[in-house]
């Protein structure tokens, strides 16, 4: 019995001794050679540093991309529990910069009609109507789920997102990774075409129109989005690390499994604005669906050329999605994520201005993305002229993401952004779909109540002067002053405004009768 005690006591000493010897002999880490064994504590603390800062060190509004307060609001909204905050704001308004202030009205002719409509909040514009697309439609939700590919996200996560948008009456963008069985859970889709043409390519990787036609006919696809770039890594192309390229993902994309999957930085099916517009019209004619483009904002000349060539009216995109440089990604070099492409508000304003000066904004639906899934950011986007917004990381948070920022490692602890079967097994798509639907409804409800406070019935009717931005030293400027908008910019046409007012009034009347 005594020898067992001795052996039991000696075992930990032997293990530590072995670690010490290894540390002293290795040459890779000077810290471990100088401080064997205890030097490992430094690497352990570094590894869990984000978690320590997230839960212990950081204040409620310090963290990025989403602060603790922002995550708390999303989590509470997705669970359908109290998402109110007590005791007033803890934001430092006296020194805040780039801080939006919504300007309420004491009296308003149109107040309360939208407020009674529940969480139904359709788009003010019919996508594809100007160019008379065969399948033009009015989206039932101004808040939809942004492009996140199967591969970057797990199968259960995609299932939860698709089923969730179905329950909330919203749309899910497939991302550039193709259309999988997990996308067929009852939710309607925007099919995204990336530079690698996953899901609609031939064996040489070239775009295949017939494959696209067959693909969109097999699923509830409402529109097609051509991805030119995304905010987190514009000009770089998508990247799916080898660890995430399972045989199933390889089959859907038409690539080799267990190898890095890097999309080209630019398209091969077109090479300039003219050929791109020809590409748009070819797809629209073949499918009957509205076709748009998604891009981050860098060189302005592209947008100048697109507006000029669209003015004739014979060719044009049906919608434009602007992704801010602050947008998210599964994997990107730090320098691209941090410094390439303009942030959303600045980039969107510049693009919108080009089309406003050309008198084209009534023909096109404008969609914004890049941290817009919070009510204050969303209201600012609508004031600048967005017709709809897309949410990505906020949707991930709603289905369980904890902002661990391990998306690129295939070790996402909640099973959202990984292909690890053990980790994805912890994500229940049925439960998480309810969470996403509840979050989308809560965001739309908050948008309705905010627009009611402003004195209008729909976010598209929020004016450019209805939101101010605090700058340093308690100075504020209207969005019009900051971005140089002209009178009438950011507003729908008279016809679209009248139509959405009527829709919201009808919804309010129906809701009143029902209750």
Coordinates of C-alpha atoms in Angstrom, one line a residue:
X1 CA 0.0 0.0 0.0
X2 CA 2.9 2.3 0.9
X3 CA 4.6 1.8 -2.4
X4 CA 1.4 2.9 -4.2
X5 CA 1.4 6.1 -2.2
X6 CA 5.0 6.7 -3.2
X7 CA 4.4 6.0 -6.8
X8 CA 1.3 8.2 -6.8
X9 CA 3.3 11.1 -5.3
X10 CA 6.2 10.6 -7.6
X11 CA 4.1 10.5 -10.9
X12 CA 3.3 14.3 -11.0
X13 CA 6.9 15.1 -10.1
X14 CA 8.1 12.8 -13.0
X15 CA 5.7 14.5 -15.4
X16 CA 6.9 18.0 -14.4
X17 CA 10.5 16.8 -14.6
X18 CA 9.9 15.5 -18.2
X19 CA 8.3 18.8 -19.2
X20 CA 11.2 20.7 -17.7
X21 CA 13.8 18.6 -19.6
X22 CA 11.9 19.1 -22.8
X23 CA 11.7 22.9 -22.2
X24 CA 15.4 23.1 -21.5
X25 CA 16.4 21.2 -24.6
X26 CA 14.0 22.9 -27.1
X27 CA 15.2 26.0 -28.9
X28 CA 11.9 27.3 -30.3
X29 CA 10.9 29.3 -27.3
X30 CA 13.4 31.3 -25.3
X31 CA 10.9 31.9 -22.6
X32 CA 10.5 28.2 -21.9
X33 CA 14.2 27.6 -21.9
X34 CA 14.7 30.3 -19.3
X35 CA 11.6 29.5 -17.3
X36 CA 10.9 25.8 -17.8
X37 CA 7.4 24.5 -16.8
X38 CA 6.2 27.8 -15.3
X39 CA 6.7 29.5 -18.7
X40 CA 3.7 27.5 -20.0
X41 CA 1.4 29.6 -17.9
X42 CA 2.1 32.6 -20.2
X43 CA 0.9 30.7 -23.2
X44 CA -2.1 29.3 -21.4
X45 CA -3.2 32.8 -20.4
X46 CA -2.6 34.1 -23.9
X47 CA -4.7 31.3 -25.3
X48 CA -7.7 32.2 -23.0
X49 CA -7.0 36.0 -23.1
X50 CA -10.1 36.8 -25.3
X51 CA -12.3 34.9 -22.9
X52 CA -10.8 36.6 -19.8
X53 CA -11.2 40.0 -21.4
X54 CA -14.7 39.1 -22.5
X55 CA -16.1 38.1 -19.2
X56 CA -13.8 39.7 -16.6
X57 CA -11.8 42.6 -17.8
X58 CA -13.8 44.5 -20.4
X59 CA -16.6 47.1 -19.6
X60 CA -20.1 46.6 -21.0
X61 CA -19.3 48.7 -24.1
X62 CA -15.6 48.1 -24.7
X63 CA -15.5 45.0 -26.7
X64 CA -15.4 44.6 -30.5
X65 CA -16.9 43.6 -32.8
X66 CA -19.9 43.4 -30.4
X67 CA -19.8 44.7 -26.8
X68 CA -21.2 42.8 -23.9
X69 CA -24.4 45.0 -23.8
X70 CA -24.9 44.4 -27.6
X71 CA -24.5 40.6 -27.2
X72 CA -26.8 40.6 -24.2
X73 CA -29.5 42.4 -26.2
X74 CA -29.2 39.8 -29.0
X75 CA -29.2 36.9 -26.7
X76 CA -32.2 38.1 -24.7
X77 CA -34.1 38.9 -27.9
X78 CA -33.4 35.5 -29.4
X79 CA -34.6 33.7 -26.2
X80 CA -37.8 35.8 -26.1
X81 CA -37.0 37.1 -22.6
X82 CA -36.8 40.6 -21.2
X83 CA -34.3 42.6 -23.4
X84 CA -34.8 45.9 -21.5
X85 CA -31.9 47.6 -19.6
X86 CA -32.4 49.3 -16.3
X87 CA -31.1 52.5 -14.6
X88 CA -30.4 54.4 -17.8
X89 CA -27.6 54.3 -20.3
X90 CA -24.0 53.6 -19.1
X91 CA -22.6 55.0 -22.4
X92 CA -20.4 58.0 -22.0
X93 CA -22.4 60.4 -24.1
X94 CA -20.2 63.4 -23.0
X95 CA -17.2 62.1 -24.9
X96 CA -18.7 59.7 -27.4
X97 CA -17.8 59.9 -31.1
X98 CA -19.6 58.5 -34.1
X99 CA -22.5 57.9 -31.8
X100 CA -26.0 58.0 -33.4
X101 CA -28.8 60.0 -31.8
X102 CA -32.4 59.4 -33.1
X103 CA -34.5 62.5 -33.0
X104 CA -38.0 61.8 -31.8
X105 CA -41.0 64.1 -32.7
X106 CA -43.6 65.4 -30.3
X107 CA -46.3 65.5 -32.9
X108 CA -46.6 63.5 -36.1
X109 CA -49.4 62.8 -38.6
X110 CA -48.4 59.2 -39.3
X111 CA -47.5 58.0 -35.8
X112 CA -48.7 54.7 -34.4
X113 CA -50.0 53.1 -37.6
X114 CA -46.8 51.0 -38.0
X115 CA -46.5 50.6 -34.2
X116 CA -49.6 48.4 -34.2
X117 CA -48.5 46.2 -37.0
X118 CA -46.6 43.7 -34.8
X119 CA -43.2 42.7 -36.3
X120 CA -44.2 42.5 -40.0
X121 CA -42.0 44.9 -41.8
X122 CA -41.9 44.5 -45.6
X123 CA -39.6 46.3 -48.0
X124 CA -40.9 49.6 -49.4
X125 CA -39.6 48.6 -52.9
X126 CA -40.5 45.7 -55.2
X127 CA -37.2 44.2 -56.2
X128 CA -36.9 43.8 -60.0
X129 CA -40.0 45.8 -60.8
X130 CA -38.3 48.6 -62.8
X131 CA -36.7 46.1 -65.2
X132 CA -39.9 44.0 -65.2
X133 CA -38.2 40.8 -64.1
X134 CA -40.6 37.8 -64.4
X135 CA -40.3 37.0 -60.7
X136 CA -40.0 40.5 -59.2
X137 CA -41.2 40.5 -55.6
X138 CA -41.6 42.6 -52.5
X139 CA -39.6 41.0 -49.6
X140 CA -41.7 40.5 -46.5
X141 CA -38.8 41.5 -44.2
X142 CA -36.5 44.5 -44.3
X143 CA -34.1 42.5 -42.1
X144 CA -32.6 39.3 -43.7
X145 CA -29.7 37.0 -43.1
X146 CA -26.5 37.9 -44.9
X147 CA -24.2 35.7 -47.0
X148 CA -22.6 32.9 -44.9
X149 CA -21.5 29.8 -46.8
X150 CA -22.1 26.2 -45.9
X151 CA -18.5 25.2 -45.1
X152 CA -17.7 28.4 -43.3
X153 CA -20.7 27.5 -41.1
X154 CA -21.7 24.0 -40.0
X155 CA -24.6 22.1 -41.5
X156 CA -26.7 22.4 -38.3
X157 CA -26.0 26.2 -38.3
X158 CA -27.2 26.5 -41.9
X159 CA -30.3 24.4 -41.1
X160 CA -31.1 26.7 -38.1
X161 CA -30.7 29.8 -40.1
X162 CA -32.8 28.6 -43.0
X163 CA -35.6 27.3 -40.8
X164 CA -35.4 30.5 -38.7
X165 CA -35.8 32.8 -41.7
X166 CA -38.8 30.7 -42.8
X167 CA -40.5 31.1 -39.4
X168 CA -39.8 34.9 -39.4
X169 CA -40.7 35.5 -43.0
X170 CA -37.2 36.6 -44.0
X171 CA -34.6 35.6 -46.6
X172 CA -31.3 33.8 -46.2
X173 CA -28.4 34.5 -48.5
X174 CA -26.6 31.2 -49.4
X175 CA -23.1 32.8 -49.5
X176 CA -20.8 31.8 -52.3
X177 CA -20.3 28.2 -51.1
X178 CA -23.2 26.7 -53.1
X179 CA -26.7 25.5 -52.2
X180 CA -26.8 22.4 -49.9
X181 CA -29.6 20.3 -48.5
X182 CA -29.2 22.2 -45.3
X183 CA -30.5 25.3 -47.1
X184 CA -33.8 23.5 -47.8
X185 CA -35.5 23.8 -44.4
X186 CA -38.4 26.0 -45.4
X187 CA -36.7 29.4 -45.7
X188 CA -36.5 31.4 -49.0
X189 CA -33.1 32.2 -50.4
X190 CA -30.9 34.7 -52.2
X191 CA -28.5 32.6 -54.2
X192 CA -25.0 34.1 -54.2
X193 CA -22.6 33.7 -57.1
X194 CA -18.9 34.2 -56.1
X195 CA -15.8 34.3 -58.1
X196 CA -15.3 30.5 -58.0
X197 CA -18.9 29.9 -59.2
X198 CA -19.5 27.1 -56.6
X199 CA -22.7 25.2 -57.5
X200 CA -22.8 26.6 -61.0
X201 CA -19.4 25.8 -62.5
X202 CA -18.1 23.2 -65.0
X203 CA -15.2 20.9 -64.3
X204 CA -12.7 23.6 -65.3
X205 CA -14.2 26.1 -62.8
X206 CA -15.9 28.2 -65.4
X207 CA -19.4 29.6 -65.0
X208 CA -22.1 27.3 -66.2
X209 CA -25.5 29.1 -66.9
X210 CA -27.5 25.9 -67.3
X211 CA -26.3 24.6 -63.9
X212 CA -27.4 27.9 -62.4
X213 CA -30.8 27.7 -64.0
X214 CA -31.2 24.1 -62.7
X215 CA -30.0 25.0 -59.2
X216 CA -32.3 27.9 -58.6
X217 CA -35.3 26.0 -60.0
X218 CA -34.7 23.2 -57.4
X219 CA -35.0 25.5 -54.4
X220 CA -37.0 28.5 -53.2
X221 CA -34.6 31.1 -54.6
X222 CA -36.1 34.6 -54.9
X223 CA -33.1 36.5 -56.3
X224 CA -29.5 36.1 -57.4
X225 CA -26.6 38.1 -56.0
X226 CA -23.2 38.4 -57.7
X227 CA -20.5 38.8 -55.1
X228 CA -17.8 41.2 -56.3
X229 CA -16.2 41.6 -52.9
X230 CA -17.0 41.5 -49.1
X231 CA -16.2 44.0 -46.5
X232 CA -13.8 41.9 -44.3
X233 CA -11.5 40.9 -47.2
X234 CA -12.2 42.9 -50.4
X235 CA -10.0 42.2 -53.3
X236 CA -8.9 38.9 -51.8
X237 CA -11.5 36.3 -52.5
X238 CA -13.0 33.8 -50.1
X239 CA -10.9 31.3 -48.1
X240 CA -12.1 28.1 -46.6
X241 CA -9.3 26.4 -44.6
X242 CA -8.6 22.7 -45.4
X243 CA -9.8 21.7 -42.0
X244 CA -13.3 22.7 -43.0
X245 CA -13.3 21.2 -46.5
X246 CA -15.2 17.9 -45.8
X247 CA -16.1 15.5 -48.5
X248 CA -19.7 16.8 -48.5
X249 CA -18.6 20.4 -48.9
X250 CA -16.2 19.4 -51.6
X251 CA -19.0 17.6 -53.5
X252 CA -21.3 20.7 -53.2
X253 CA -18.6 23.1 -54.4
X254 CA -17.0 20.8 -57.0
X255 CA -13.5 20.8 -55.4
X256 CA -11.0 18.5 -53.7
X257 CA -11.6 17.6 -50.0
X258 CA -9.2 18.4 -47.2
X259 CA -7.4 21.2 -49.2
X260 CA -7.5 24.9 -48.7
X261 CA -10.3 26.3 -50.9
X262 CA -9.3 29.8 -52.1
X263 CA -11.7 31.7 -54.4
X264 CA -10.1 34.0 -57.0
X265 CA -10.1 37.7 -56.2
X266 CA -12.0 38.6 -59.4
X267 CA -14.5 37.1 -61.7
X268 CA -13.6 35.4 -65.0
X269 CA -17.1 35.6 -66.5
X270 CA -16.8 39.3 -67.0
X271 CA -14.0 41.9 -66.9
X272 CA -15.5 45.4 -66.8
X273 CA -18.8 47.2 -66.0
X274 CA -20.1 46.6 -69.6
X275 CA -19.5 42.9 -69.6
X276 CA -20.8 42.6 -66.0
X277 CA -24.1 44.2 -67.0
X278 CA -24.3 41.8 -69.9
X279 CA -23.8 39.0 -67.4
X280 CA -26.5 40.4 -65.2
X281 CA -29.0 40.5 -68.0
X282 CA -28.1 37.0 -69.2
X283 CA -28.8 35.5 -65.8
X284 CA -32.0 37.6 -65.4
X285 CA -33.3 36.5 -68.8
X286 CA -32.5 32.8 -68.1
X287 CA -34.0 32.6 -64.6
X288 CA -36.6 35.4 -64.5
X289 CA -35.2 36.4 -61.1
X290 CA -34.0 39.8 -59.9
X291 CA -30.2 40.1 -60.1
X292 CA -27.9 42.3 -58.0
X293 CA -24.4 42.8 -56.9
X294 CA -22.7 42.8 -53.5
X295 CA -19.5 44.8 -52.9
X296 CA -17.4 46.6 -50.4
X297 CA -16.4 50.1 -51.4
X298 CA -12.9 51.1 -52.4
X299 CA -12.1 52.7 -55.7
X300 CA -15.1 55.0 -56.6
X301 CA -14.6 54.9 -60.3
X302 CA -16.4 51.5 -60.5
X303 CA -19.5 53.0 -59.1
X304 CA -19.3 56.1 -61.3
X305 CA -19.1 53.8 -64.4
X306 CA -21.9 51.6 -63.1
X307 CA -24.2 54.5 -62.6
X308 CA -23.4 56.0 -66.0
X309 CA -24.0 52.7 -67.9
X310 CA -27.2 52.0 -66.0
X311 CA -28.7 55.4 -66.9
X312 CA -29.7 54.3 -70.4
X313 CA -32.1 51.9 -68.9
X314 CA -31.5 48.9 -71.2
X315 CA -29.3 47.1 -68.7
X316 CA -29.0 47.4 -64.9
X317 CA -28.8 45.7 -61.6
X318 CA -32.0 45.2 -59.5
X319 CA -30.3 45.7 -56.2
X320 CA -27.0 46.7 -54.7
X321 CA -25.7 45.3 -51.4
X322 CA -23.0 47.4 -49.8
X323 CA -20.8 45.6 -47.3
X324 CA -18.9 47.8 -44.8
X325 CA -15.2 47.2 -44.1
X326 CA -16.3 46.4 -40.5
X327 CA -18.1 43.3 -41.8
X328 CA -17.3 39.8 -40.6
X329 CA -15.6 36.8 -42.1
X330 CA -14.7 33.2 -41.3
X331 CA -11.0 33.7 -42.2
X332 CA -9.0 36.7 -43.5
X333 CA -5.6 38.3 -43.1
X334 CA -5.6 40.9 -40.3
X335 CA -4.5 43.7 -42.6
X336 CA -7.5 43.1 -44.9
X337 CA -10.0 42.8 -42.1
X338 CA -8.6 46.0 -40.4
X339 CA -7.7 48.4 -43.2
X340 CA -9.1 47.5 -46.7
X341 CA -12.5 49.0 -47.8
X342 CA -14.4 51.9 -46.3
X343 CA -16.6 51.4 -43.3
X344 CA -20.3 51.0 -44.0
X345 CA -21.7 54.5 -43.5
X346 CA -19.0 56.3 -45.5
X347 CA -18.9 53.7 -48.3
X348 CA -22.7 53.5 -48.6
X349 CA -23.1 57.2 -48.7
X350 CA -20.6 57.6 -51.5
X351 CA -22.3 54.9 -53.6
X352 CA -25.8 56.1 -53.0
X353 CA -24.8 59.6 -54.0
X354 CA -23.6 58.4 -57.4
X355 CA -26.9 56.8 -58.2
X356 CA -28.9 59.7 -56.6
X357 CA -27.1 62.3 -58.8
X358 CA -28.0 60.1 -61.8
X359 CA -31.6 59.8 -60.8
X360 CA -31.5 56.0 -60.5
X361 CA -32.2 55.3 -56.8
X362 CA -35.9 54.6 -57.4
X363 CA -35.0 51.8 -59.9
X364 CA -32.7 49.9 -57.4
X365 CA -33.1 48.4 -54.0
X366 CA -30.2 49.3 -51.7
X367 CA -29.2 46.8 -49.1
X368 CA -26.7 47.4 -46.3
X369 CA -24.5 45.0 -44.2
X370 CA -21.8 45.3 -41.7
X371 CA -22.8 45.4 -38.0
X372 CA -26.3 46.6 -38.8
X373 CA -28.2 44.1 -36.7
X374 CA -28.5 46.5 -33.8
X375 CA -31.5 48.9 -33.8
X376 CA -29.4 52.1 -33.6
X377 CA -27.1 51.0 -36.5
X378 CA -30.1 49.9 -38.6
X379 CA -32.0 53.1 -38.2
X380 CA -28.9 55.0 -39.3
X381 CA -28.6 52.8 -42.4
X382 CA -32.2 53.4 -43.3
X383 CA -31.8 57.1 -42.9
X384 CA -28.9 57.0 -45.4
X385 CA -31.1 55.3 -48.0
X386 CA -31.1 51.6 -47.3
X387 CA -34.2 49.7 -48.3
X388 CA -33.2 46.6 -46.4
X389 CA -30.4 45.4 -44.2
X390 CA -28.6 42.0 -43.9
X391 CA -27.3 40.6 -40.6
X392 CA -24.6 37.9 -40.3
X393 CA -22.7 37.8 -37.0
X394 CA -25.7 38.9 -35.2
X395 CA -27.6 35.9 -36.6
X396 CA -24.7 33.7 -35.5
X397 CA -25.0 35.1 -32.0
X398 CA -28.7 34.4 -32.0
X399 CA -28.1 30.7 -32.7
X400 CA -25.4 30.3 -30.1
X401 CA -22.1 32.0 -31.1
X402 CA -20.2 33.4 -28.1
X403 CA -17.8 35.6 -30.1
X404 CA -14.9 33.3 -29.3
X405 CA -13.3 34.4 -32.6
X406 CA -12.1 30.8 -33.5
X407 CA -14.0 30.7 -36.8
X408 CA -10.8 30.2 -38.8
X409 CA -9.5 27.3 -36.7
X410 CA -12.4 24.8 -37.1
X411 CA -12.6 24.8 -33.2
X412 CA -15.7 26.9 -32.8
X413 CA -16.8 25.9 -29.3
X414 CA -20.6 26.2 -30.0
X415 CA -20.7 24.3 -33.3
X416 CA -21.6 27.3 -35.4
X417 CA -18.5 27.9 -37.5
X418 CA -16.8 24.4 -37.6
X419 CA -17.1 21.1 -39.4
X420 CA -16.0 19.1 -36.3
X421 CA -18.7 16.5 -35.8
X422 CA -18.3 16.5 -32.0
X423 CA -18.7 20.3 -31.8
X424 CA -21.6 20.6 -34.3
X425 CA -23.4 17.8 -32.4
X426 CA -24.1 20.3 -29.6
X427 CA -26.1 22.6 -31.9
X428 CA -29.8 21.8 -32.0
X429 CA -31.1 23.3 -35.3
X430 CA -34.8 23.1 -34.2
X431 CA -34.2 25.1 -31.0
X432 CA -31.8 27.5 -32.6
X433 CA -34.1 28.2 -35.5
X434 CA -36.6 29.5 -33.0
X435 CA -33.9 31.7 -31.5
X436 CA -33.1 33.3 -34.9
X437 CA -36.7 33.9 -35.7
X438 CA -37.3 35.6 -32.3
X439 CA -34.2 37.8 -32.8
X440 CA -35.4 38.9 -36.3
X441 CA -38.8 39.7 -35.0
X442 CA -37.4 41.6 -32.0
X443 CA -35.1 43.7 -34.3
X444 CA -38.0 44.5 -36.6
X445 CA -40.2 45.4 -33.6
X446 CA -37.6 47.8 -32.3
X447 CA -37.3 49.3 -35.7
X448 CA -41.1 49.8 -35.8
X449 CA -41.1 51.5 -32.4
X450 CA -38.2 53.7 -33.3
X451 CA -39.8 54.8 -36.5
X452 CA -43.0 55.5 -34.5
X453 CA -41.0 57.7 -32.2
X454 CA -39.6 59.6 -35.2
X455 CA -43.1 60.0 -36.5
X456 CA -43.2 57.8 -39.6
X457 CA -44.6 54.4 -40.2
X458 CA -41.7 52.6 -41.9
X459 CA -37.9 52.8 -41.7
X460 CA -37.6 53.7 -45.4
X461 CA -39.4 57.0 -44.5
X462 CA -36.8 58.0 -41.9
X463 CA -35.2 61.3 -43.2
X464 CA -31.6 62.1 -43.4
X465 CA -32.0 64.8 -40.7
X466 CA -33.8 62.4 -38.3
X467 CA -30.4 61.0 -37.1
X468 CA -27.5 63.0 -35.7
X469 CA -24.0 61.8 -34.9
X470 CA -22.3 62.9 -31.7
X471 CA -18.7 64.0 -32.3
X472 CA -16.0 64.6 -29.8
X473 CA -16.8 67.3 -27.2
X474 CA -20.6 67.1 -27.2
X475 CA -20.8 68.4 -30.8
X476 CA -23.4 66.8 -33.1
X477 CA -23.9 66.9 -36.8
X478 CA -26.8 65.6 -38.9
X479 CA -26.2 62.8 -41.4
X480 CA -26.9 65.4 -44.1
X481 CA -24.1 67.6 -42.9
X482 CA -21.7 64.7 -42.6
X483 CA -22.3 63.0 -45.9
X484 CA -23.5 66.0 -48.1
X485 CA -26.9 64.6 -49.1
X486 CA -29.2 66.7 -51.1
X487 CA -32.9 67.2 -50.4
X488 CA -34.9 64.1 -51.1
X489 CA -32.0 61.7 -51.0
X490 CA -32.4 58.6 -48.9
X491 CA -36.2 58.6 -49.4
X492 CA -38.4 56.3 -51.6
X493 CA -40.3 57.6 -54.6
X494 CA -43.7 59.2 -54.0
X495 CA -45.3 56.0 -55.4
X496 CA -43.3 53.6 -53.2
X497 CA -43.9 55.8 -50.1
X498 CA -47.6 55.8 -50.7
X499 CA -47.7 52.0 -51.2
X500 CA -45.8 51.2 -48.0
X501 CA -47.9 53.6 -46.0
X502 CA -51.0 51.8 -47.2
X503 CA -49.5 48.4 -46.5
X504 CA -48.5 49.4 -42.9
X505 CA -51.9 51.0 -42.3
X506 CA -53.7 47.8 -43.5
X507 CA -51.5 45.7 -41.3
X508 CA -52.2 48.0 -38.3
X509 CA -55.9 47.8 -38.9
X510 CA -55.8 44.0 -39.2
X511 CA -53.8 43.7 -36.0
X512 CA -56.3 45.9 -34.2
X513 CA -59.2 43.8 -35.3
X514 CA -57.4 40.6 -34.4
X515 CA -56.7 41.8 -30.9

